[in-house]
Amino acid sequence: EMAPLDGVVTLQGDITSPSTASAILSHFDGNLADMVLCDGAPDVTGMHDLDEYIQSQLLLSALRITTALLRPGGTMVAKVFRGENAPLLYAQLQVLFRQVSCCKPASSRNSSFEAFVVCRDFIGRQPEGSG
């Protein structure tokens, strides 16, 4: 549970669930966001490959919401687990954002694979029929 903050709406749910995505999108009522922050993480199993895969599925769900919600030029910051597939992930993000970088907070343990991907300058969606 998170303590209420003035001007902040909190939604708790499974980001991979369509009902959670709908709740997030409906809150914005067609308006676009300047920034999306995704700090979600799975319960780690200790099996790094599995943990990285599950985290990537959370990130894909966050991206589905982000691409519908973020204004062109906007920023997304998301938690990632760095592993052998990280370069592929960054390449995919570079299709959607003009600038993608990975940062590891100083407070994070050296042994942790956790990091944050900072994606700036969202390219936006192509209008339908313009492809």
PDB file of C-alpha atoms in Angstrom:
ATOM      1  CA  GLU A   1       0.000   0.000   0.000  1.00  0.00           C
ATOM      2  CA  MET A   2       1.114   3.514  -0.771  1.00  0.00           C
ATOM      3  CA  ALA A   3       0.176   6.551   1.277  1.00  0.00           C
ATOM      4  CA  PRO A   4      -2.029   8.992  -0.663  1.00  0.00           C
ATOM      5  CA  LEU A   5      -0.269  11.938  -2.312  1.00  0.00           C
ATOM      6  CA  ASP A   6      -1.979  15.161  -3.372  1.00  0.00           C
ATOM      7  CA  GLY A   7      -2.480  15.242  -7.130  1.00  0.00           C
ATOM      8  CA  VAL A   8      -1.440  11.613  -7.583  1.00  0.00           C
ATOM      9  CA  VAL A   9      -3.763   8.830  -8.671  1.00  0.00           C
ATOM     10  CA  THR A  10      -2.545   5.347  -7.792  1.00  0.00           C
ATOM     11  CA  LEU A  11      -3.852   2.207  -9.416  1.00  0.00           C
ATOM     12  CA  GLN A  12      -2.887  -1.206  -8.159  1.00  0.00           C
ATOM     13  CA  GLY A  13      -3.265  -4.150 -10.491  1.00  0.00           C
ATOM     14  CA  ASP A  14      -1.612  -6.656 -12.768  1.00  0.00           C
ATOM     15  CA  ILE A  15      -0.123  -4.676 -15.650  1.00  0.00           C
ATOM     16  CA  THR A  16      -0.428  -7.718 -17.918  1.00  0.00           C
ATOM     17  CA  SER A  17      -4.210  -7.735 -17.392  1.00  0.00           C
ATOM     18  CA  PRO A  18      -6.342  -5.982 -20.034  1.00  0.00           C
ATOM     19  CA  SER A  19      -8.607  -4.633 -17.272  1.00  0.00           C
ATOM     20  CA  THR A  20      -5.654  -2.885 -15.606  1.00  0.00           C
ATOM     21  CA  ALA A  21      -4.548  -1.398 -18.928  1.00  0.00           C
ATOM     22  CA  SER A  22      -8.112  -0.176 -19.549  1.00  0.00           C
ATOM     23  CA  ALA A  23      -8.280   1.395 -16.086  1.00  0.00           C
ATOM     24  CA  ILE A  24      -5.034   3.270 -16.697  1.00  0.00           C
ATOM     25  CA  LEU A  25      -6.048   4.488 -20.144  1.00  0.00           C
ATOM     26  CA  SER A  26      -9.559   5.501 -19.066  1.00  0.00           C
ATOM     27  CA  HIS A  27      -8.136   7.670 -16.286  1.00  0.00           C
ATOM     28  CA  PHE A  28      -6.456   9.854 -18.913  1.00  0.00           C
ATOM     29  CA  ASP A  29      -9.695  10.296 -20.877  1.00  0.00           C
ATOM     30  CA  GLY A  30      -7.882  10.721 -24.199  1.00  0.00           C
ATOM     31  CA  ASN A  31      -5.197  13.052 -22.849  1.00  0.00           C
ATOM     32  CA  LEU A  32      -1.542  12.148 -23.337  1.00  0.00           C
ATOM     33  CA  ALA A  33       1.183  11.868 -20.698  1.00  0.00           C
ATOM     34  CA  ASP A  34       4.534  13.646 -20.716  1.00  0.00           C
ATOM     35  CA  MET A  35       6.232  10.783 -18.873  1.00  0.00           C
ATOM     36  CA  VAL A  36       5.537   7.167 -17.976  1.00  0.00           C
ATOM     37  CA  LEU A  37       7.363   5.489 -15.083  1.00  0.00           C
ATOM     38  CA  CYS A  38       7.250   1.717 -14.711  1.00  0.00           C
ATOM     39  CA  ASP A  39       8.918   0.447 -11.551  1.00  0.00           C
ATOM     40  CA  GLY A  40       7.226  -2.950 -11.522  1.00  0.00           C
ATOM     41  CA  ALA A  41       9.177  -6.124 -10.941  1.00  0.00           C
ATOM     42  CA  PRO A  42       8.286  -9.766 -10.471  1.00  0.00           C
ATOM     43  CA  ASP A  43       9.010 -11.784  -7.370  1.00  0.00           C
ATOM     44  CA  VAL A  44      12.476 -13.028  -8.245  1.00  0.00           C
ATOM     45  CA  THR A  45      13.025 -16.776  -8.402  1.00  0.00           C
ATOM     46  CA  GLY A  46      16.816 -16.701  -8.310  1.00  0.00           C
ATOM     47  CA  MET A  47      16.902 -18.215 -11.799  1.00  0.00           C
ATOM     48  CA  HIS A  48      18.228 -15.215 -13.703  1.00  0.00           C
ATOM     49  CA  ASP A  49      17.046 -16.252 -17.175  1.00  0.00           C
ATOM     50  CA  LEU A  50      13.497 -16.826 -15.914  1.00  0.00           C
ATOM     51  CA  ASP A  51      13.502 -13.595 -13.906  1.00  0.00           C
ATOM     52  CA  GLU A  52      14.743 -11.649 -16.942  1.00  0.00           C
ATOM     53  CA  TYR A  53      12.020 -13.203 -19.116  1.00  0.00           C
ATOM     54  CA  ILE A  54       9.233 -12.394 -16.638  1.00  0.00           C
ATOM     55  CA  GLN A  55      10.525  -8.825 -16.261  1.00  0.00           C
ATOM     56  CA  SER A  56      10.580  -8.455 -20.049  1.00  0.00           C
ATOM     57  CA  GLN A  57       6.920  -9.516 -20.196  1.00  0.00           C
ATOM     58  CA  LEU A  58       6.067  -6.818 -17.653  1.00  0.00           C
ATOM     59  CA  LEU A  59       7.965  -4.289 -19.745  1.00  0.00           C
ATOM     60  CA  LEU A  60       6.125  -5.338 -22.918  1.00  0.00           C
ATOM     61  CA  SER A  61       2.813  -4.809 -21.137  1.00  0.00           C
ATOM     62  CA  ALA A  62       4.007  -1.392 -19.964  1.00  0.00           C
ATOM     63  CA  LEU A  63       5.035  -0.553 -23.530  1.00  0.00           C
ATOM     64  CA  ARG A  64       1.573  -1.406 -24.850  1.00  0.00           C
ATOM     65  CA  ILE A  65       0.118   1.126 -22.449  1.00  0.00           C
ATOM     66  CA  THR A  66       2.916   3.643 -23.005  1.00  0.00           C
ATOM     67  CA  THR A  67       2.537   3.727 -26.787  1.00  0.00           C
ATOM     68  CA  ALA A  68      -1.176   4.507 -26.352  1.00  0.00           C
ATOM     69  CA  LEU A  69      -0.617   7.099 -23.648  1.00  0.00           C
ATOM     70  CA  LEU A  70       2.660   8.952 -24.203  1.00  0.00           C
ATOM     71  CA  ARG A  71       2.776  12.170 -26.199  1.00  0.00           C
ATOM     72  CA  PRO A  72       5.281  12.435 -29.052  1.00  0.00           C
ATOM     73  CA  GLY A  73       8.554  13.653 -27.544  1.00  0.00           C
ATOM     74  CA  GLY A  74       7.672  12.123 -24.154  1.00  0.00           C
ATOM     75  CA  THR A  75       9.835  10.035 -21.824  1.00  0.00           C
ATOM     76  CA  MET A  76       9.507   6.548 -20.384  1.00  0.00           C
ATOM     77  CA  VAL A  77      11.593   5.197 -17.501  1.00  0.00           C
ATOM     78  CA  ALA A  78      11.269   1.489 -16.759  1.00  0.00           C
ATOM     79  CA  LYS A  79      12.911  -1.112 -14.578  1.00  0.00           C
ATOM     80  CA  VAL A  80      14.787  -3.824 -16.467  1.00  0.00           C
ATOM     81  CA  PHE A  81      16.844  -6.852 -15.537  1.00  0.00           C
ATOM     82  CA  ARG A  82      20.086  -6.697 -17.508  1.00  0.00           C
ATOM     83  CA  GLY A  83      21.052  -9.960 -19.135  1.00  0.00           C
ATOM     84  CA  GLU A  84      22.065 -11.488 -22.419  1.00  0.00           C
ATOM     85  CA  ASN A  85      18.926 -10.195 -24.157  1.00  0.00           C
ATOM     86  CA  ALA A  86      19.405  -6.572 -23.054  1.00  0.00           C
ATOM     87  CA  PRO A  87      20.946  -5.403 -26.372  1.00  0.00           C
ATOM     88  CA  LEU A  88      17.911  -6.763 -28.248  1.00  0.00           C
ATOM     89  CA  LEU A  89      15.588  -4.944 -25.842  1.00  0.00           C
ATOM     90  CA  TYR A  90      17.463  -1.654 -26.317  1.00  0.00           C
ATOM     91  CA  ALA A  91      17.326  -2.066 -30.112  1.00  0.00           C
ATOM     92  CA  GLN A  92      13.559  -2.577 -29.939  1.00  0.00           C
ATOM     93  CA  LEU A  93      13.134   0.489 -27.735  1.00  0.00           C
ATOM     94  CA  GLN A  94      15.157   2.564 -30.216  1.00  0.00           C
ATOM     95  CA  VAL A  95      12.402   1.945 -32.761  1.00  0.00           C
ATOM     96  CA  LEU A  96      10.015   3.836 -30.467  1.00  0.00           C
ATOM     97  CA  PHE A  97      12.338   6.403 -28.861  1.00  0.00           C
ATOM     98  CA  ARG A  98      15.117   8.536 -30.317  1.00  0.00           C
ATOM     99  CA  GLN A  99      17.319   8.214 -27.222  1.00  0.00           C
ATOM    100  CA  VAL A 100      17.651   5.071 -25.079  1.00  0.00           C
ATOM    101  CA  SER A 101      20.106   4.656 -22.208  1.00  0.00           C
ATOM    102  CA  CYS A 102      20.499   2.290 -19.286  1.00  0.00           C
ATOM    103  CA  CYS A 103      21.272   3.497 -15.761  1.00  0.00           C
ATOM    104  CA  LYS A 104      22.051   1.566 -12.605  1.00  0.00           C
ATOM    105  CA  PRO A 105      21.271   3.529  -9.432  1.00  0.00           C
ATOM    106  CA  ALA A 106      24.196   3.995  -7.051  1.00  0.00           C
ATOM    107  CA  SER A 107      22.020   2.535  -4.281  1.00  0.00           C
ATOM    108  CA  SER A 108      21.611  -0.748  -6.190  1.00  0.00           C
ATOM    109  CA  ARG A 109      23.727  -3.696  -5.049  1.00  0.00           C
ATOM    110  CA  ASN A 110      26.625  -4.562  -7.367  1.00  0.00           C
ATOM    111  CA  SER A 111      25.321  -8.130  -7.617  1.00  0.00           C
ATOM    112  CA  SER A 112      21.870  -6.972  -8.750  1.00  0.00           C
ATOM    113  CA  PHE A 113      20.922  -7.240 -12.432  1.00  0.00           C
ATOM    114  CA  GLU A 114      18.304  -4.534 -11.885  1.00  0.00           C
ATOM    115  CA  ALA A 115      18.685  -1.279 -13.802  1.00  0.00           C
ATOM    116  CA  PHE A 116      16.493   1.376 -15.374  1.00  0.00           C
ATOM    117  CA  VAL A 117      16.106   2.105 -19.046  1.00  0.00           C
ATOM    118  CA  VAL A 118      15.552   5.796 -19.782  1.00  0.00           C
ATOM    119  CA  CYS A 119      13.806   6.333 -23.109  1.00  0.00           C
ATOM    120  CA  ARG A 120      13.542   9.922 -24.323  1.00  0.00           C
ATOM    121  CA  ASP A 121      11.843  11.582 -27.276  1.00  0.00           C
ATOM    122  CA  PHE A 122       9.012   9.168 -28.052  1.00  0.00           C
ATOM    123  CA  ILE A 123       8.566   8.998 -31.811  1.00  0.00           C
ATOM    124  CA  GLY A 124       4.814   8.537 -31.513  1.00  0.00           C
ATOM    125  CA  ARG A 125       2.335   6.534 -33.495  1.00  0.00           C
ATOM    126  CA  GLN A 126       1.979   6.748 -37.241  1.00  0.00           C
ATOM    127  CA  PRO A 127      -1.491   7.891 -38.308  1.00  0.00           C
ATOM    128  CA  GLU A 128      -3.539   4.982 -39.644  1.00  0.00           C
ATOM    129  CA  GLY A 129      -3.059   4.452 -43.370  1.00  0.00           C
ATOM    130  CA  SER A 130       0.228   6.388 -43.516  1.00  0.00           C
ATOM    131  CA  GLY A 131       2.549   3.363 -43.578  1.00  0.00           C
TER     132      GLY A 131
END
